XYZ file of C-alpha atoms in Angstrom:
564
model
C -29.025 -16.902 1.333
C -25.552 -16.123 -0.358
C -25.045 -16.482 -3.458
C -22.387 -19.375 -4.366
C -20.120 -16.196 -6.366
C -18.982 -13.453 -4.507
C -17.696 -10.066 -6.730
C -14.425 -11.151 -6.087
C -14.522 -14.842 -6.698
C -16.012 -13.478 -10.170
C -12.996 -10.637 -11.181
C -10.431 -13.537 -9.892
C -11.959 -16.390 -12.445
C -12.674 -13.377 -15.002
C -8.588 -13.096 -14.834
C -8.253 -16.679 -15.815
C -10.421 -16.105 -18.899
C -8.939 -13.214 -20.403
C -5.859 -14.415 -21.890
C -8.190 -16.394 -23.924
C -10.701 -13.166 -25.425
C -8.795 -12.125 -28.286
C -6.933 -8.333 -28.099
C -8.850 -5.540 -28.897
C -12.770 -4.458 -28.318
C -14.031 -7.895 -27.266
C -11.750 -8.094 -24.534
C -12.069 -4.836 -23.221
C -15.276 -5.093 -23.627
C -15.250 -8.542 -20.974
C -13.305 -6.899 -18.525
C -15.729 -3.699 -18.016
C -18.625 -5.787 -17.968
C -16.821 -7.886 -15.150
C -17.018 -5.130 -12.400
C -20.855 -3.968 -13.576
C -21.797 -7.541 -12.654
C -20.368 -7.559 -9.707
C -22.280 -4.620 -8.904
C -25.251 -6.264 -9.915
C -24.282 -9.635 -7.392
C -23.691 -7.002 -4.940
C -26.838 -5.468 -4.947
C -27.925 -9.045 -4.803
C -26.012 -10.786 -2.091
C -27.636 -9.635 1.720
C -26.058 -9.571 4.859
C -24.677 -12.513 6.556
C -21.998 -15.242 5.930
C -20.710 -18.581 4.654
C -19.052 -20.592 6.925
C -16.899 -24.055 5.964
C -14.609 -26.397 7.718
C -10.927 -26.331 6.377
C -8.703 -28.772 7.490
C -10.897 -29.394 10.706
C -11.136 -25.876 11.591
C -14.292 -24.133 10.934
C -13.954 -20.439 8.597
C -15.433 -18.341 6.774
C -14.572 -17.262 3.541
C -17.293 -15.008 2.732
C -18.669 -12.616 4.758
C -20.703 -9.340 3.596
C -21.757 -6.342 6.175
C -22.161 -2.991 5.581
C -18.858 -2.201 6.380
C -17.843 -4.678 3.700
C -20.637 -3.471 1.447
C -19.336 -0.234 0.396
C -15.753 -0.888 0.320
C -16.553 -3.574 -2.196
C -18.631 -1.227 -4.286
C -16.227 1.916 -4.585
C -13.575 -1.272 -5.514
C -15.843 -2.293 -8.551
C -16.138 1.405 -9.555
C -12.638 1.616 -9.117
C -12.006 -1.557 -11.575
C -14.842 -0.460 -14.076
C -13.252 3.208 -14.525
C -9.415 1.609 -14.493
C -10.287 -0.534 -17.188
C -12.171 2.058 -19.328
C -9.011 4.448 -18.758
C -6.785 1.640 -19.904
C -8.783 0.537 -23.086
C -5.794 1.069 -25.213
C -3.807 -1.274 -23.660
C -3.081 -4.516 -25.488
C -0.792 -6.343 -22.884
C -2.518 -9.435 -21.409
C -0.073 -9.138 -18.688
C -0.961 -6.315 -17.396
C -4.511 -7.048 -17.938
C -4.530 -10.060 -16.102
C -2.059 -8.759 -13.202
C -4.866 -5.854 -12.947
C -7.774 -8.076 -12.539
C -5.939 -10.477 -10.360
C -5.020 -7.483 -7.764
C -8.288 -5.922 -8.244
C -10.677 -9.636 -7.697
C -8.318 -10.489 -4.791
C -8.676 -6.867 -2.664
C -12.146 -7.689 -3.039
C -12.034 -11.233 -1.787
C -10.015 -9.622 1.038
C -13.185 -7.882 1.881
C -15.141 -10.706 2.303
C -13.413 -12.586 4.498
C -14.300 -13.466 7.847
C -11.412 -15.183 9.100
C -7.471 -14.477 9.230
C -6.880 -17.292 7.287
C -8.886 -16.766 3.987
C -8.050 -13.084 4.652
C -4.070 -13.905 4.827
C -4.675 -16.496 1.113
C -6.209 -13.183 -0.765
C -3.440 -10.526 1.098
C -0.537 -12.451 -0.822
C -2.619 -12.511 -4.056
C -3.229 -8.965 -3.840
C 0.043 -8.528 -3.595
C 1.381 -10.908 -6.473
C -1.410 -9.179 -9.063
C -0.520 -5.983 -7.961
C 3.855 -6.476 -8.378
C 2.483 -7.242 -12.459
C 1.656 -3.937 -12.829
C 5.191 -2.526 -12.096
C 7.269 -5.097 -13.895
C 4.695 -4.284 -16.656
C 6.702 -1.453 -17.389
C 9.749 -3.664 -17.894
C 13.432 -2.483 -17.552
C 16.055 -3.328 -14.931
C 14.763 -0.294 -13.036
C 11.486 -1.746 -12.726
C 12.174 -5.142 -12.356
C 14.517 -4.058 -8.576
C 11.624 -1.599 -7.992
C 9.266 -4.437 -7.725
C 10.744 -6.816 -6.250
C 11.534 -4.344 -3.396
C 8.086 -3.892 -3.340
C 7.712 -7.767 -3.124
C 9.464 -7.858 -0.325
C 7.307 -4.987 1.443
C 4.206 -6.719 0.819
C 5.469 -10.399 1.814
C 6.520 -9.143 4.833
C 3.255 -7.819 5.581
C 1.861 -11.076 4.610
C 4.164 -12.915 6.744
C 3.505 -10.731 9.943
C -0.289 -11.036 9.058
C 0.209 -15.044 8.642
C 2.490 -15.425 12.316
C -0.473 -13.360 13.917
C -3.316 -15.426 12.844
C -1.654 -18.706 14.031
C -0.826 -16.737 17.670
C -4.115 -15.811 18.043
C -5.402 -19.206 17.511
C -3.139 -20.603 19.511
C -4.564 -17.997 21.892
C -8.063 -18.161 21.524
C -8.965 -21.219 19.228
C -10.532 -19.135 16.872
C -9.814 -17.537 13.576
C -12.866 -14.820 13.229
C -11.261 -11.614 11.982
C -13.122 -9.221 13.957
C -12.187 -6.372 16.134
C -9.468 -7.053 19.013
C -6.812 -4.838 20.965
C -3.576 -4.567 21.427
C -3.144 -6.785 24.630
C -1.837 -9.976 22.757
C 1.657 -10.796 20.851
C -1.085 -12.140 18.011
C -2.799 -8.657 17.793
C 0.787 -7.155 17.205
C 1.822 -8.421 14.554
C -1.851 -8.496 12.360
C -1.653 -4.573 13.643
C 1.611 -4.523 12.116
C 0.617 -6.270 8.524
C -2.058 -3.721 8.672
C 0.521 -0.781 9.508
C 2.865 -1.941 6.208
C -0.154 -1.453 3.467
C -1.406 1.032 5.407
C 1.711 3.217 4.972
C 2.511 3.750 8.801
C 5.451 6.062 9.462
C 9.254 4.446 8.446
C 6.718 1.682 6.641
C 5.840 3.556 4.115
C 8.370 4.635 2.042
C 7.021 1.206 -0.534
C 4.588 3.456 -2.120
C 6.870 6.794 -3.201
C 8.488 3.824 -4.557
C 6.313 1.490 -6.494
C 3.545 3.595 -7.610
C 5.746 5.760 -9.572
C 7.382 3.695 -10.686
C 4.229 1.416 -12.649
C 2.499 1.646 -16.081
C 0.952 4.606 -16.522
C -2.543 2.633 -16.322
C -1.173 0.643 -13.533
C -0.411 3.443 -11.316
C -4.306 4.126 -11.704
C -5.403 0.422 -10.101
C -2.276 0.707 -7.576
C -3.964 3.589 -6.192
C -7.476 2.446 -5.379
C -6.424 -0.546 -3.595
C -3.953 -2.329 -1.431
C -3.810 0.691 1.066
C -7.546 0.837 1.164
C -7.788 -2.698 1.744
C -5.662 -2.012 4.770
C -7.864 0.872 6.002
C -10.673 -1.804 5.825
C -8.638 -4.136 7.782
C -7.803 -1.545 10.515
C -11.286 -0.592 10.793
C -12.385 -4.066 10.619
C -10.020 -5.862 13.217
C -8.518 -2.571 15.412
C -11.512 0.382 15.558
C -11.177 2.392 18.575
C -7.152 1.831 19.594
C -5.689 5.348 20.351
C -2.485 4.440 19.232
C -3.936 4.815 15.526
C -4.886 8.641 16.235
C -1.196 9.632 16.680
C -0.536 7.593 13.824
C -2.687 9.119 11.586
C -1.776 12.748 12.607
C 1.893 11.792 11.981
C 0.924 10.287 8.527
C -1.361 13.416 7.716
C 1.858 16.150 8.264
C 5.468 14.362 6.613
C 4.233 13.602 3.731
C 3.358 17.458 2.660
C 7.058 18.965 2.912
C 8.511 15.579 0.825
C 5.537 16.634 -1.560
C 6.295 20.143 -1.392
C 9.535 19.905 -2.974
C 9.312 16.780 -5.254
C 9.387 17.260 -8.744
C 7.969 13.979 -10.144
C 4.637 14.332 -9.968
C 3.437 10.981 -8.983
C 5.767 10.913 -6.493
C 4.059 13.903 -4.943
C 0.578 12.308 -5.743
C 1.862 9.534 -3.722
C 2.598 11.358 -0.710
C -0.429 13.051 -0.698
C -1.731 9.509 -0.876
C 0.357 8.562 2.347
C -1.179 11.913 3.843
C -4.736 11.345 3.134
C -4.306 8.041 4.418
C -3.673 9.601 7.465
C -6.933 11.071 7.889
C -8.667 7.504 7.700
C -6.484 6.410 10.114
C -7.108 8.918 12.479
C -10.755 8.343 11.797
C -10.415 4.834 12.462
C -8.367 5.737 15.698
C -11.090 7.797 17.397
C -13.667 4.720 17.061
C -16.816 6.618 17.011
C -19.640 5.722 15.154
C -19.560 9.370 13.013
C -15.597 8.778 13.041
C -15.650 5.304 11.639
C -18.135 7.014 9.137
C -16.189 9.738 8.420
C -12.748 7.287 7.406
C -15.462 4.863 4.934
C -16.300 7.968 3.561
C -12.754 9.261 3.178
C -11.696 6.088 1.522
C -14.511 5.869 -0.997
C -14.097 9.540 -1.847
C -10.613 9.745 -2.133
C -10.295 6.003 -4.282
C -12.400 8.125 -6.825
C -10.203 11.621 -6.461
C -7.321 10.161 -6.341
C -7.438 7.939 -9.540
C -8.585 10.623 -10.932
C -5.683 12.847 -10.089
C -3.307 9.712 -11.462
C -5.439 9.695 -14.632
C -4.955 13.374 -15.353
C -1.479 13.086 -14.982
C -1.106 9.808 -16.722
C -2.860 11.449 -19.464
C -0.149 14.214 -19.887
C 2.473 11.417 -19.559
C 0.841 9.332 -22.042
C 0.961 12.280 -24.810
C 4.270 13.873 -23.213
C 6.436 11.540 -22.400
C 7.403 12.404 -18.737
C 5.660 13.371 -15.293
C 8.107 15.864 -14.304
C 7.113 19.404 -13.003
C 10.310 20.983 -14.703
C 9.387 19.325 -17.699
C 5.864 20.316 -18.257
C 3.819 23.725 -18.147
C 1.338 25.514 -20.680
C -0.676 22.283 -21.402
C -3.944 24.238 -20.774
C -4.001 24.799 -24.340
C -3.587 21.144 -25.697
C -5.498 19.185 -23.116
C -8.005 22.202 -21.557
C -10.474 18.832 -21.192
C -7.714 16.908 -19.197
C -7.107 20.267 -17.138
C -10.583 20.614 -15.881
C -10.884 17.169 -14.603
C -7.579 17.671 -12.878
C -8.801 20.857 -11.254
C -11.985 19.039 -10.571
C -9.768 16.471 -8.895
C -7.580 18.864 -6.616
C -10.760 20.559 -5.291
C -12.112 17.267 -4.286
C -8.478 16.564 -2.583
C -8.638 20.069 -1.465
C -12.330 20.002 0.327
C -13.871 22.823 -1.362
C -17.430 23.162 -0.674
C -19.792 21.192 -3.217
C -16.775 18.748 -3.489
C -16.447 14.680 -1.821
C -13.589 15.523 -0.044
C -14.977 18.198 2.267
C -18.105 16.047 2.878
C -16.014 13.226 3.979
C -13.119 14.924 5.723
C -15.770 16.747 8.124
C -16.382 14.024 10.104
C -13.425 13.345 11.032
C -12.710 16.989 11.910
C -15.793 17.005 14.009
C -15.273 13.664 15.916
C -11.805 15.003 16.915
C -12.712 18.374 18.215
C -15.960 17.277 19.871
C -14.118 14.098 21.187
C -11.046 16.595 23.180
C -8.482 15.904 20.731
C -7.288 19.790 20.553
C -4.489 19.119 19.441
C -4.980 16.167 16.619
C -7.602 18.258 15.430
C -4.835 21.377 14.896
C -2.517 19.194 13.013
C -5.378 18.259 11.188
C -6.239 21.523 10.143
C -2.273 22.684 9.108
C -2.518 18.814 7.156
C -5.673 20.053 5.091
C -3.855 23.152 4.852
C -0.851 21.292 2.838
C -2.884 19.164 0.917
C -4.440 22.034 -0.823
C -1.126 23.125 -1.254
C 1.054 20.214 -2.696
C -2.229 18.581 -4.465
C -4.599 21.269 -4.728
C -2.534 23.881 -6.201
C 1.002 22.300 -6.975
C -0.470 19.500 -9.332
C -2.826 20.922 -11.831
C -0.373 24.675 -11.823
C 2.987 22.978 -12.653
C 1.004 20.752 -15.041
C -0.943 23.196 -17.321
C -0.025 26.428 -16.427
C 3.217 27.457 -14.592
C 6.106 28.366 -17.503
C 5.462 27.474 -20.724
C 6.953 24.457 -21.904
C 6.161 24.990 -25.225
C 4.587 21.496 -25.535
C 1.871 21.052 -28.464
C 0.521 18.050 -27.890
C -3.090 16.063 -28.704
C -5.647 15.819 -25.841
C -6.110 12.833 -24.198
C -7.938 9.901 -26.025
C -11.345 9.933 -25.784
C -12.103 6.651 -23.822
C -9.318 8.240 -21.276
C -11.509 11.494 -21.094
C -14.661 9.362 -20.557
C -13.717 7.775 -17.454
C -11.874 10.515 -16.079
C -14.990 12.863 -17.059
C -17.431 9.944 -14.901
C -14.952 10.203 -12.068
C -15.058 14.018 -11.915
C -18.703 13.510 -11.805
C -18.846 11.508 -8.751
C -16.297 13.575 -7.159
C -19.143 16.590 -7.594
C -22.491 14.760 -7.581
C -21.058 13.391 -3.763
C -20.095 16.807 -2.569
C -23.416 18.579 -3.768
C -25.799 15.773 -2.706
C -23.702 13.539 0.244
C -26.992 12.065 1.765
C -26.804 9.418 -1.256
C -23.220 8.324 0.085
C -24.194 8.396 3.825
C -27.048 6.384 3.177
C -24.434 3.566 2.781
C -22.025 4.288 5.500
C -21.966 1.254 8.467
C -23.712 3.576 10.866
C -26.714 6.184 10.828
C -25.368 9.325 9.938
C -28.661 10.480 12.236
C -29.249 14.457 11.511
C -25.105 15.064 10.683
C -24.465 17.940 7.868
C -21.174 18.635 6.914
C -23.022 21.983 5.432
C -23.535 23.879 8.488
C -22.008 27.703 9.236
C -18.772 26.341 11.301
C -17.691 24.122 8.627
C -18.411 25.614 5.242
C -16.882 29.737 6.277
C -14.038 27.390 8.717
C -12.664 25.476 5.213
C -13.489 28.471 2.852
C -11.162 30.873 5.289
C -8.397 27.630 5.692
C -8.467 27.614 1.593
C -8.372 31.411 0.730
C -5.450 31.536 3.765
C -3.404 28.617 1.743
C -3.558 30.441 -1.232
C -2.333 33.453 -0.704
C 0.101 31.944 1.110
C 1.107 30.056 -1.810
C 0.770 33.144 -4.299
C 2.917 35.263 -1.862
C 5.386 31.897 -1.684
C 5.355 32.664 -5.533
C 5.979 36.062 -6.036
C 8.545 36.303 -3.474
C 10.357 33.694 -4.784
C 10.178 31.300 -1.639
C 8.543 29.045 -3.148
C 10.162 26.163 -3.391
C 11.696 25.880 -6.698
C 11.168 22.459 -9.166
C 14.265 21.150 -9.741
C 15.527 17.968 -10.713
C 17.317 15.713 -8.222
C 16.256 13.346 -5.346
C 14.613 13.390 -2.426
C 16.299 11.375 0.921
C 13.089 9.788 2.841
C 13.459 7.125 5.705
C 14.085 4.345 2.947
C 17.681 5.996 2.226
C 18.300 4.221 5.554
C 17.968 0.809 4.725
C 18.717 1.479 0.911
C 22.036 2.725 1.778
C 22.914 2.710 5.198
C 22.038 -0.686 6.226
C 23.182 -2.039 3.746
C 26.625 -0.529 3.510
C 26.561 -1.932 7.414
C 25.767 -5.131 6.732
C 28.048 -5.003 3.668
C 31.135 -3.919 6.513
C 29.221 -6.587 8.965
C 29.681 -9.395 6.504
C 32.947 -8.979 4.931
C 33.917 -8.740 8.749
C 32.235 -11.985 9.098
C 34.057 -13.850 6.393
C 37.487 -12.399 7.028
C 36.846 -13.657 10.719
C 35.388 -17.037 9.492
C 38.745 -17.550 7.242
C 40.864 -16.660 10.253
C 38.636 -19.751 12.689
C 38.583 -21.812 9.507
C 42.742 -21.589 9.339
C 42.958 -22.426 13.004
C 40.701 -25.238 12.724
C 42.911 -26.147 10.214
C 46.064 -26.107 12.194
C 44.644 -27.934 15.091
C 43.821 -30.462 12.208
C 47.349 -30.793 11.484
C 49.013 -30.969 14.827
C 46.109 -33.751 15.661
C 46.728 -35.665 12.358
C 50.661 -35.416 12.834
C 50.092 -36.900 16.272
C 47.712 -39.733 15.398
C 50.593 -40.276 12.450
C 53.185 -40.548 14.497
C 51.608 -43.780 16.148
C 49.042 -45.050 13.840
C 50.954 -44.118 10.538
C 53.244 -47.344 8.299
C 56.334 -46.857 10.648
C 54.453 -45.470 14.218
C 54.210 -47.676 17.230
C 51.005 -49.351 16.399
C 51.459 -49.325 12.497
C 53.082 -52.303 11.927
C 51.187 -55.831 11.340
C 51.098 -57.734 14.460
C 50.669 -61.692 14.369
C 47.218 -63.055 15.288
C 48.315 -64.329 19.110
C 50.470 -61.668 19.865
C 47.442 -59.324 19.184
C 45.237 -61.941 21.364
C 47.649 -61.551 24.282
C 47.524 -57.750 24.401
C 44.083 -58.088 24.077
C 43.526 -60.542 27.546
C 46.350 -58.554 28.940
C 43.979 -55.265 28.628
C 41.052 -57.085 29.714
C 42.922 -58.085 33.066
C 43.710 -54.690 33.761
C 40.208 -53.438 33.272
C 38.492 -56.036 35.225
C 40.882 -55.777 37.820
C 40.498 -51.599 38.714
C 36.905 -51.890 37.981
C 36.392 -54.669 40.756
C 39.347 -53.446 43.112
């Protein structure tokens, strides 16, 4: 039987409550009890769904799985250890925005058709904008609403698909189909958008810099995992998604490489980790599909945490910036281990999530012929220790020194970053715990054999020197302060100084047309003057029988050619 309150349904009417718990304790205390008893309703609720009739057409707006299942409970252990991060924060905005994002992703999870899934992929997208006009300032305010218009589109594509593939089929189930239909284009495409694809990503370098620094933490965890879900969900198996993937896995690291901001380069190693879960996702095997639920719970958990460490130092510095920062070991030494916890877990070390999770994936590729994918992969891990692994926590606490004396992070901050640096080890030392969830038996699969653990080790010891001889030579890549062109300087800039030329073209041309149409006007009006006006030929007043004589005269004439 389910339950008549899903996890989501309860974070979404949570939301609505919260403006009304007064500031402080008691209403931080509310919202981290929201997402432990959705954990409890989850551990509750069994398999199957709820189907209802909308409008004369039958859907079904819950649905739980296992593939649902475990994205909905790495979401509420996202939302517990956001909120505990953020239990400063006295802005009801934010805190609603937060839980409004956070309740609808996991509505989105439950869904089983495209048209309760479409209803929570717009709210997910209206909570989530909050959390970047949060941070208020004109900057802010164009930053999200360019975001708005990123995730609206996606909504829109998402919304045109669903009503194709009814059309199509008569149904609205949102399970797995191929791209063989106009309908499966364009959901692929919504997907592709929060997803990050290649030229559609450039929406997260963008917005997830640019939100609260306890924003940023609940902007990572979920819209792009929600469309991970939805990939796997709706499109597992489509090769198109493993060239994808590599593609995603390998820009993002020389952008990162070179960026200076550092959530700007957390975000493209967001955009390259994503890759591996789409790759995962693209193979289509059981141990692959495995592999990219895996990836996505461990990296929600590594890569909030990586936010959080940085937010931290942001929180007590003032700035993000590589050139800016430097030396903090000695102020925040707590802060710095959680970090470095964080970049091994990024980084697959042994004993760590990632490298549990990411072996899968290597695996299903090699053993599945994909020499090549599985190459790139390797040279992608390679960078991600690199730009995450190594680049983050260095330039943050050690590096120069800035000469920053600062206060360690606040102790509720510490606390949830010290639970998610837990996780990130307790998952790599004991993984059976987390593939006991997965949607499909893991059967007798060790990511701790020989091949894999001496294979990573040598990858990571080769990246390192690597990056200590990039160092000492002075190769390196220096931080500096400036900005990086991606793909959106196209449309920022170039399109739009194009359709800037386009349309003043346009106007000048429509004022030239618009003066000829007015010319024509005159000649015609002179004309019509001329015999119509006070002293033209049929202008003056004409007595009643004179008029009557024309009039039979006329008639004669007509009847007589149309009879002759």
């Amino acid at each position: 039987m389910i339950p008549l309150i899903a996890p989501g349904w309860l974070l979404l009417g949570g939301a609505c409550l919260i403006p009304f718990i007064p500031k402080g304790a008691a209403r931080t205390s509310f919202m981290l009890a929201l997402p432990l008893f959705g954990m409890g309703l989850l551990w509750l609720i069994p398999d199957g769904s709820l189907a209802a009739s909308f409008g004369g057409y039958a859907i079904t707006p819950f649905r739980m799985d296992g593939l649902a299942r475990i994205f909905c409970l790495i979401f509420l252990i996202a939302t517990f250890l956001s909120a505990l991060y953020a239990w400063h924060l006295r802005d009801s905005f934010q805190h609603v925005s937060a839980f409004i994002y956070a309740g609808a992703a996991l509505s989105a999870l439950t869904a089983g058709d495209l048209l309760t899934l479409f209803v929570f992929w717009e709210l997910v997208s209206l909570g989530s904008v909050g959390l970047i006009w949060a941070r208020r300032g004109e900057g802010a305010w164009h930053t999200g609403l360019r975001y708005l218009i990123w995730q609206m589109a996606s909504g829109l594509l998402l919304l045109g698909g669903a009503l194709f593939f009814f059309r199509e089929t008569g149904s609205l189930a949102f399970d797995a189909m191929t791209l063989q239909s106009p309908s499966a284009w364009l959901i692929f495409l919504a997907f592709g958008i929060k997803a990050g694809f290649p030229l559609l990503h450039n929406w997260i370098q963008d917005a997830y810099p640019a939100g609260t620094i306890t924003g940023t933490v609940f902007l990572s965890c979920f819209t792009t995992k929600l469309a991970i879900y939805a990939l796997a969900r709706g499109f597992p198996a489509t090769e198109a998604l493993i060239y994808i993937g590599v593609i995603m896995t390998i820009f993002p690291i020389f952008y990162a490489v070179i960026e200076n901001d550092l959530r700007r380069v957390l975000s493209y190693s967001l955009n390259n980790q994503l890759g591996f879960m789409v790759v995962g996702i693209g193979i289509g095997t059981p141990l692959a599909i495995n592999g990219a639920v895996a990836h996505a719970f461990c990296h929600i958990i590594y890569k909030s945490l990586l936010f959080m460490s940085v937010g931290a130092v942001m929180y007590r510095v003032g700035t993000a910036k590589a050139t800016e920062l430097g030396g903090l070991y000695r102020s925040m030494p707590l802060t710095m281990i959680f970090c470095v916890i964080a970049a091994a877990s990024i980084s697959a070390f042994p004993l760590f999530s990632g490298f549990i999770s990411k072996s899968p994936i290597l695996s299903e590729s090699l053993g599945g012929g994909y020499w090549v994918v599985w190459f790139l992969l390797l040279f992608a891990s390679a960078g991600v220790f690199h730009h995450s692994g190594i680049k983050i926590p260095y330039f943050t606490f050690f590096a120069h020194d800035s000469g920053r004396r600062v206060r360690e992070a606040p102790m509720h901050m510490l606390l949830a970053m010290g639970i998610a640096a837990f996780l990130c080890v307790a998952i790599g030392v004991y993984p059976q715990a987390l593939y006991a969830m997965l949607p499909f038996p893991m059967g007798d699969y060790t990511a701790y054999d020989a091949a894999h653990v001496i294979g990573q080790l040598e990858l990571l010891i080769f990246s390192a020197l690597a990056f200590g001889f990039l160092m000492l030579s002075g190769l390196y890549p220096p931080e500096v302060r400036g900005v990086n062109l991606d793909w959106d300087w196209v449309y920022r800039r170039v399109l739009r100084r194009a359709f800037e030329r386009i349309g003043g073209s346009v106007l000048v041309l429509g004022d030239k047309v618009w003066g000829y149409v007015l010319g024509v006007w005159g000649v015609v009006y002179s004309v019509l003057a001329r015999f119509y006006g006070p002293g033209g030929l049929m202008g003056p007043s004409r007595a009643a029988g004179s008029m009557a004589l024309w009039t039979a005269i006329l008639l004669s004439l007509a009847l007589l050619f149309a009879y002759s």
